[in-house]
Amino acid sequence: MAETSRRPARDRIFETARDMFYRKGIRAVGVESIAAEAGATKMSLYRNFPSKDELVAEVLREQSREGWAWWDEVLARYDTPRAKLEGLFDAFAEKSENVEEHGCALCNAAVELHEPDHPAFLVAKEHKLETRRRLIEMAKAAGAKDDDLGDGLLLLLEGSYMARITLANDGPARMLPRAARALIREHLDH
């Protein structure tokens, strides 16, 4: 506990909120419980974050940045555009199986906070728009004629997150790499 208390209150609050939002859901977690779990006060929370909504948005922005760093790291392992697409979906499946037991934090936020002007919803929406843009760009670099392959891959990815949440790792989500390869073959080999 001594080591924890030496960390700045902002860091403790942020990490606690991030963990609690992901495990329990955003609406299920109140600022009092975040502050208590972080060993901070509610006043300290509001001193560092203007509102719970802004705290959620900041957590999602950080998760988005980490997600893009991970994405770029995965793509750097492959040489060709097609190998990058296939490798990315292998990596998504592995990550989901080992790290993201509750699915994608940004998907979860978009479902839970569906008000179009909620600051956290806007972060999640921007992340998903960028995911779509990147997948379409990658698909076209691999030879796709239009946006359909990228959009199909996005649907597979988003669906695999939801299937993993409701049906666990032995459900349909285990098919993500194989389904992605089939879709890639359909669009690039015909």
mmCIF file of C-alpha atoms in Angstrom:
data_model
loop_
_atom_site.group_PDB
_atom_site.id
_atom_site.type_symbol
_atom_site.label_atom_id
_atom_site.label_comp_id
_atom_site.label_asym_id
_atom_site.label_seq_id
_atom_site.Cartn_x
_atom_site.Cartn_y
_atom_site.Cartn_z
ATOM 1 C CA MET A 1 0.000 0.000 0.000
ATOM 2 C CA ALA A 2 2.883 2.396 0.702
ATOM 3 C CA GLU A 3 4.069 2.137 -2.896
ATOM 4 C CA THR A 4 0.528 2.772 -4.155
ATOM 5 C CA SER A 5 0.097 5.845 -1.981
ATOM 6 C CA ARG A 6 3.335 7.362 -3.347
ATOM 7 C CA ARG A 7 1.928 7.327 -6.864
ATOM 8 C CA PRO A 8 0.116 10.541 -7.800
ATOM 9 C CA ALA A 9 -3.621 10.500 -7.102
ATOM 10 C CA ARG A 10 -4.360 11.212 -10.770
ATOM 11 C CA ASP A 11 -2.507 8.066 -11.875
ATOM 12 C CA ARG A 12 -4.191 5.908 -9.241
ATOM 13 C CA ILE A 13 -7.630 7.247 -10.159
ATOM 14 C CA PHE A 14 -7.019 6.819 -13.878
ATOM 15 C CA GLU A 15 -5.762 3.212 -13.615
ATOM 16 C CA THR A 16 -8.509 2.254 -11.170
ATOM 17 C CA ALA A 17 -11.206 3.775 -13.366
ATOM 18 C CA ARG A 18 -9.791 2.068 -16.449
ATOM 19 C CA ASP A 19 -9.863 -1.320 -14.758
ATOM 20 C CA MET A 20 -13.302 -0.859 -13.193
ATOM 21 C CA PHE A 21 -14.929 0.504 -16.369
ATOM 22 C CA TYR A 22 -13.646 -2.477 -18.344
ATOM 23 C CA ARG A 23 -14.548 -5.160 -15.811
ATOM 24 C CA LYS A 24 -17.845 -3.773 -14.512
ATOM 25 C CA GLY A 25 -19.122 -1.370 -17.153
ATOM 26 C CA ILE A 26 -19.040 2.396 -17.294
ATOM 27 C CA ARG A 27 -22.521 3.125 -15.974
ATOM 28 C CA ALA A 28 -22.148 0.571 -13.153
ATOM 29 C CA VAL A 29 -19.138 2.359 -11.674
ATOM 30 C CA GLY A 30 -19.569 5.569 -9.699
ATOM 31 C CA VAL A 31 -17.009 8.210 -8.849
ATOM 32 C CA GLU A 32 -17.237 7.298 -5.159
ATOM 33 C CA SER A 33 -16.241 3.703 -5.831
ATOM 34 C CA ILE A 34 -13.405 4.777 -8.144
ATOM 35 C CA ALA A 35 -12.040 7.173 -5.534
ATOM 36 C CA ALA A 36 -12.342 4.623 -2.741
ATOM 37 C CA GLU A 37 -10.680 1.846 -4.764
ATOM 38 C CA ALA A 38 -7.885 4.241 -5.799
ATOM 39 C CA GLY A 39 -7.252 5.346 -2.228
ATOM 40 C CA ALA A 40 -8.208 8.900 -3.140
ATOM 41 C CA THR A 41 -11.043 11.284 -2.374
ATOM 42 C CA LYS A 42 -13.930 12.286 -4.590
ATOM 43 C CA MET A 43 -12.577 15.848 -4.433
ATOM 44 C CA SER A 44 -9.223 14.588 -5.699
ATOM 45 C CA LEU A 45 -10.946 12.832 -8.578
ATOM 46 C CA TYR A 46 -12.755 16.028 -9.599
ATOM 47 C CA ARG A 47 -9.570 18.061 -9.190
ATOM 48 C CA ASN A 48 -7.913 15.831 -11.799
ATOM 49 C CA PHE A 49 -10.904 15.128 -14.069
ATOM 50 C CA PRO A 50 -13.697 17.680 -14.592
ATOM 51 C CA SER A 51 -16.384 14.960 -14.692
ATOM 52 C CA LYS A 52 -16.881 11.220 -14.843
ATOM 53 C CA ASP A 53 -17.692 11.598 -18.545
ATOM 54 C CA GLU A 54 -14.320 13.252 -19.158
ATOM 55 C CA LEU A 55 -12.566 10.555 -17.120
ATOM 56 C CA VAL A 56 -14.208 7.883 -19.279
ATOM 57 C CA ALA A 57 -13.233 9.761 -22.449
ATOM 58 C CA GLU A 58 -9.623 10.078 -21.272
ATOM 59 C CA VAL A 59 -9.473 6.358 -20.461
ATOM 60 C CA LEU A 60 -10.786 5.532 -23.933
ATOM 61 C CA ARG A 61 -8.352 7.941 -25.613
ATOM 62 C CA GLU A 62 -5.485 6.138 -23.877
ATOM 63 C CA GLN A 63 -6.865 2.731 -24.876
ATOM 64 C CA SER A 64 -7.194 3.954 -28.454
ATOM 65 C CA ARG A 65 -3.576 5.195 -28.508
ATOM 66 C CA GLU A 66 -2.390 1.870 -27.105
ATOM 67 C CA GLY A 67 -4.484 0.032 -29.673
ATOM 68 C CA TRP A 68 -2.912 1.909 -32.580
ATOM 69 C CA ALA A 69 0.586 1.314 -31.212
ATOM 70 C CA TRP A 70 -0.215 -2.416 -30.967
ATOM 71 C CA TRP A 71 -1.692 -2.395 -34.515
ATOM 72 C CA ASP A 72 1.424 -0.734 -35.964
ATOM 73 C CA GLU A 73 3.675 -3.165 -34.098
ATOM 74 C CA VAL A 74 1.755 -6.129 -35.544
ATOM 75 C CA LEU A 75 1.875 -4.780 -39.100
ATOM 76 C CA ALA A 76 5.626 -4.189 -38.863
ATOM 77 C CA ARG A 77 6.112 -7.981 -38.665
ATOM 78 C CA TYR A 78 4.860 -8.540 -42.237
ATOM 79 C CA ASP A 79 6.157 -7.547 -45.649
ATOM 80 C CA THR A 80 3.212 -7.681 -48.056
ATOM 81 C CA PRO A 81 -0.180 -5.959 -47.811
ATOM 82 C CA ARG A 82 -2.008 -9.293 -47.838
ATOM 83 C CA ALA A 83 0.248 -10.781 -45.161
ATOM 84 C CA LYS A 84 -0.381 -7.672 -43.058
ATOM 85 C CA LEU A 85 -4.160 -8.179 -43.310
ATOM 86 C CA GLU A 86 -3.980 -11.881 -42.488
ATOM 87 C CA GLY A 87 -1.442 -11.364 -39.719
ATOM 88 C CA LEU A 88 -3.516 -8.605 -38.169
ATOM 89 C CA PHE A 89 -6.507 -10.928 -37.803
ATOM 90 C CA ASP A 90 -4.324 -13.681 -36.348
ATOM 91 C CA ALA A 91 -3.067 -11.129 -33.820
ATOM 92 C CA PHE A 92 -6.594 -9.893 -33.033
ATOM 93 C CA ALA A 93 -7.680 -13.450 -32.297
ATOM 94 C CA GLU A 94 -4.680 -14.079 -30.067
ATOM 95 C CA LYS A 95 -5.123 -10.778 -28.225
ATOM 96 C CA SER A 96 -8.834 -11.364 -27.681
ATOM 97 C CA GLU A 97 -8.210 -14.840 -26.371
ATOM 98 C CA ASN A 98 -5.457 -13.817 -23.961
ATOM 99 C CA VAL A 99 -6.084 -10.209 -22.958
ATOM 100 C CA GLU A 100 -9.526 -8.916 -23.853
ATOM 101 C CA GLU A 101 -11.838 -11.274 -22.011
ATOM 102 C CA HIS A 102 -14.518 -8.579 -21.851
ATOM 103 C CA GLY A 103 -14.182 -7.624 -25.514
ATOM 104 C CA CYS A 104 -13.076 -4.311 -26.943
ATOM 105 C CA ALA A 105 -13.310 -1.464 -24.430
ATOM 106 C CA LEU A 106 -14.186 0.980 -27.216
ATOM 107 C CA CYS A 107 -16.968 -1.254 -28.562
ATOM 108 C CA ASN A 108 -18.312 -1.680 -25.051
ATOM 109 C CA ALA A 109 -18.318 2.083 -24.517
ATOM 110 C CA ALA A 110 -20.112 2.715 -27.809
ATOM 111 C CA VAL A 111 -22.841 0.254 -26.849
ATOM 112 C CA GLU A 112 -23.161 1.488 -23.290
ATOM 113 C CA LEU A 113 -22.910 5.218 -24.032
ATOM 114 C CA HIS A 114 -24.877 5.532 -27.221
ATOM 115 C CA GLU A 115 -25.757 9.211 -26.761
ATOM 116 C CA PRO A 116 -24.260 10.769 -29.921
ATOM 117 C CA ASP A 117 -22.755 13.757 -28.067
ATOM 118 C CA HIS A 118 -21.314 11.890 -25.060
ATOM 119 C CA PRO A 119 -17.550 12.650 -24.964
ATOM 120 C CA ALA A 120 -16.644 8.975 -24.525
ATOM 121 C CA PHE A 121 -18.996 7.862 -27.299
ATOM 122 C CA LEU A 122 -17.282 10.355 -29.600
ATOM 123 C CA VAL A 123 -13.866 8.853 -28.744
ATOM 124 C CA ALA A 124 -15.165 5.340 -29.450
ATOM 125 C CA LYS A 125 -16.789 6.447 -32.712
ATOM 126 C CA GLU A 126 -13.594 8.148 -33.889
ATOM 127 C CA HIS A 127 -11.606 5.003 -33.095
ATOM 128 C CA LYS A 128 -14.015 2.838 -35.092
ATOM 129 C CA LEU A 129 -13.983 5.252 -38.021
ATOM 130 C CA GLU A 130 -10.186 5.082 -38.017
ATOM 131 C CA THR A 131 -10.321 1.281 -37.811
ATOM 132 C CA ARG A 132 -12.579 1.251 -40.872
ATOM 133 C CA ARG A 133 -10.327 3.692 -42.736
ATOM 134 C CA ARG A 134 -7.236 1.625 -41.981
ATOM 135 C CA LEU A 135 -8.836 -1.677 -42.980
ATOM 136 C CA ILE A 136 -10.111 -0.224 -46.253
ATOM 137 C CA GLU A 137 -6.687 1.269 -46.982
ATOM 138 C CA MET A 138 -4.975 -2.052 -46.223
ATOM 139 C CA ALA A 139 -7.462 -4.000 -48.345
ATOM 140 C CA LYS A 140 -6.955 -1.662 -51.288
ATOM 141 C CA ALA A 141 -3.172 -1.925 -50.909
ATOM 142 C CA ALA A 142 -3.629 -5.706 -51.136
ATOM 143 C CA GLY A 143 -5.643 -5.331 -54.357
ATOM 144 C CA ALA A 144 -9.279 -4.817 -53.335
ATOM 145 C CA LYS A 145 -11.261 -2.863 -55.919
ATOM 146 C CA ASP A 146 -13.570 -1.086 -53.467
ATOM 147 C CA ASP A 147 -14.384 -0.672 -49.771
ATOM 148 C CA ASP A 148 -16.227 -3.988 -49.450
ATOM 149 C CA LEU A 149 -13.315 -6.096 -48.211
ATOM 150 C CA GLY A 150 -12.344 -3.563 -45.544
ATOM 151 C CA ASP A 151 -15.955 -3.208 -44.445
ATOM 152 C CA GLY A 152 -16.412 -6.983 -44.340
ATOM 153 C CA LEU A 153 -13.278 -7.372 -42.237
ATOM 154 C CA LEU A 154 -14.529 -4.687 -39.860
ATOM 155 C CA LEU A 155 -17.819 -6.557 -39.440
ATOM 156 C CA LEU A 156 -15.924 -9.768 -38.700
ATOM 157 C CA LEU A 157 -13.748 -8.028 -36.144
ATOM 158 C CA GLU A 158 -16.600 -6.267 -34.359
ATOM 159 C CA GLY A 159 -18.718 -9.422 -34.400
ATOM 160 C CA SER A 160 -15.887 -11.471 -32.946
ATOM 161 C CA TYR A 161 -15.670 -9.105 -29.970
ATOM 162 C CA MET A 162 -19.364 -9.512 -29.219
ATOM 163 C CA ALA A 163 -19.257 -13.292 -29.738
ATOM 164 C CA ARG A 164 -16.319 -13.578 -27.350
ATOM 165 C CA ILE A 165 -18.200 -11.650 -24.654
ATOM 166 C CA THR A 166 -21.349 -13.735 -24.891
ATOM 167 C CA LEU A 167 -20.042 -17.135 -26.009
ATOM 168 C CA ALA A 168 -16.424 -17.138 -24.749
ATOM 169 C CA ASN A 169 -13.323 -18.361 -26.575
ATOM 170 C CA ASP A 170 -14.780 -21.665 -27.726
ATOM 171 C CA GLY A 171 -17.630 -19.954 -29.567
ATOM 172 C CA PRO A 172 -17.635 -18.448 -33.056
ATOM 173 C CA ALA A 173 -14.902 -15.914 -32.205
ATOM 174 C CA ARG A 174 -12.332 -18.682 -32.611
ATOM 175 C CA MET A 175 -13.151 -18.558 -36.336
ATOM 176 C CA LEU A 176 -11.927 -14.968 -36.798
ATOM 177 C CA PRO A 177 -8.626 -15.695 -38.623
ATOM 178 C CA ARG A 178 -10.167 -18.380 -40.844
ATOM 179 C CA ALA A 179 -13.201 -16.223 -41.688
ATOM 180 C CA ALA A 180 -10.934 -13.241 -42.435
ATOM 181 C CA ARG A 181 -8.804 -15.359 -44.781
ATOM 182 C CA ALA A 182 -11.897 -16.646 -46.577
ATOM 183 C CA LEU A 183 -13.157 -13.095 -47.083
ATOM 184 C CA ILE A 184 -9.725 -11.952 -48.252
ATOM 185 C CA ARG A 185 -9.569 -14.850 -50.757
ATOM 186 C CA GLU A 186 -13.062 -14.041 -52.004
ATOM 187 C CA HIS A 187 -12.134 -10.442 -52.742
ATOM 188 C CA LEU A 188 -8.542 -10.803 -53.880
ATOM 189 C CA ASP A 189 -8.366 -14.158 -55.666
ATOM 190 C CA HIS A 190 -11.443 -13.895 -57.887
#
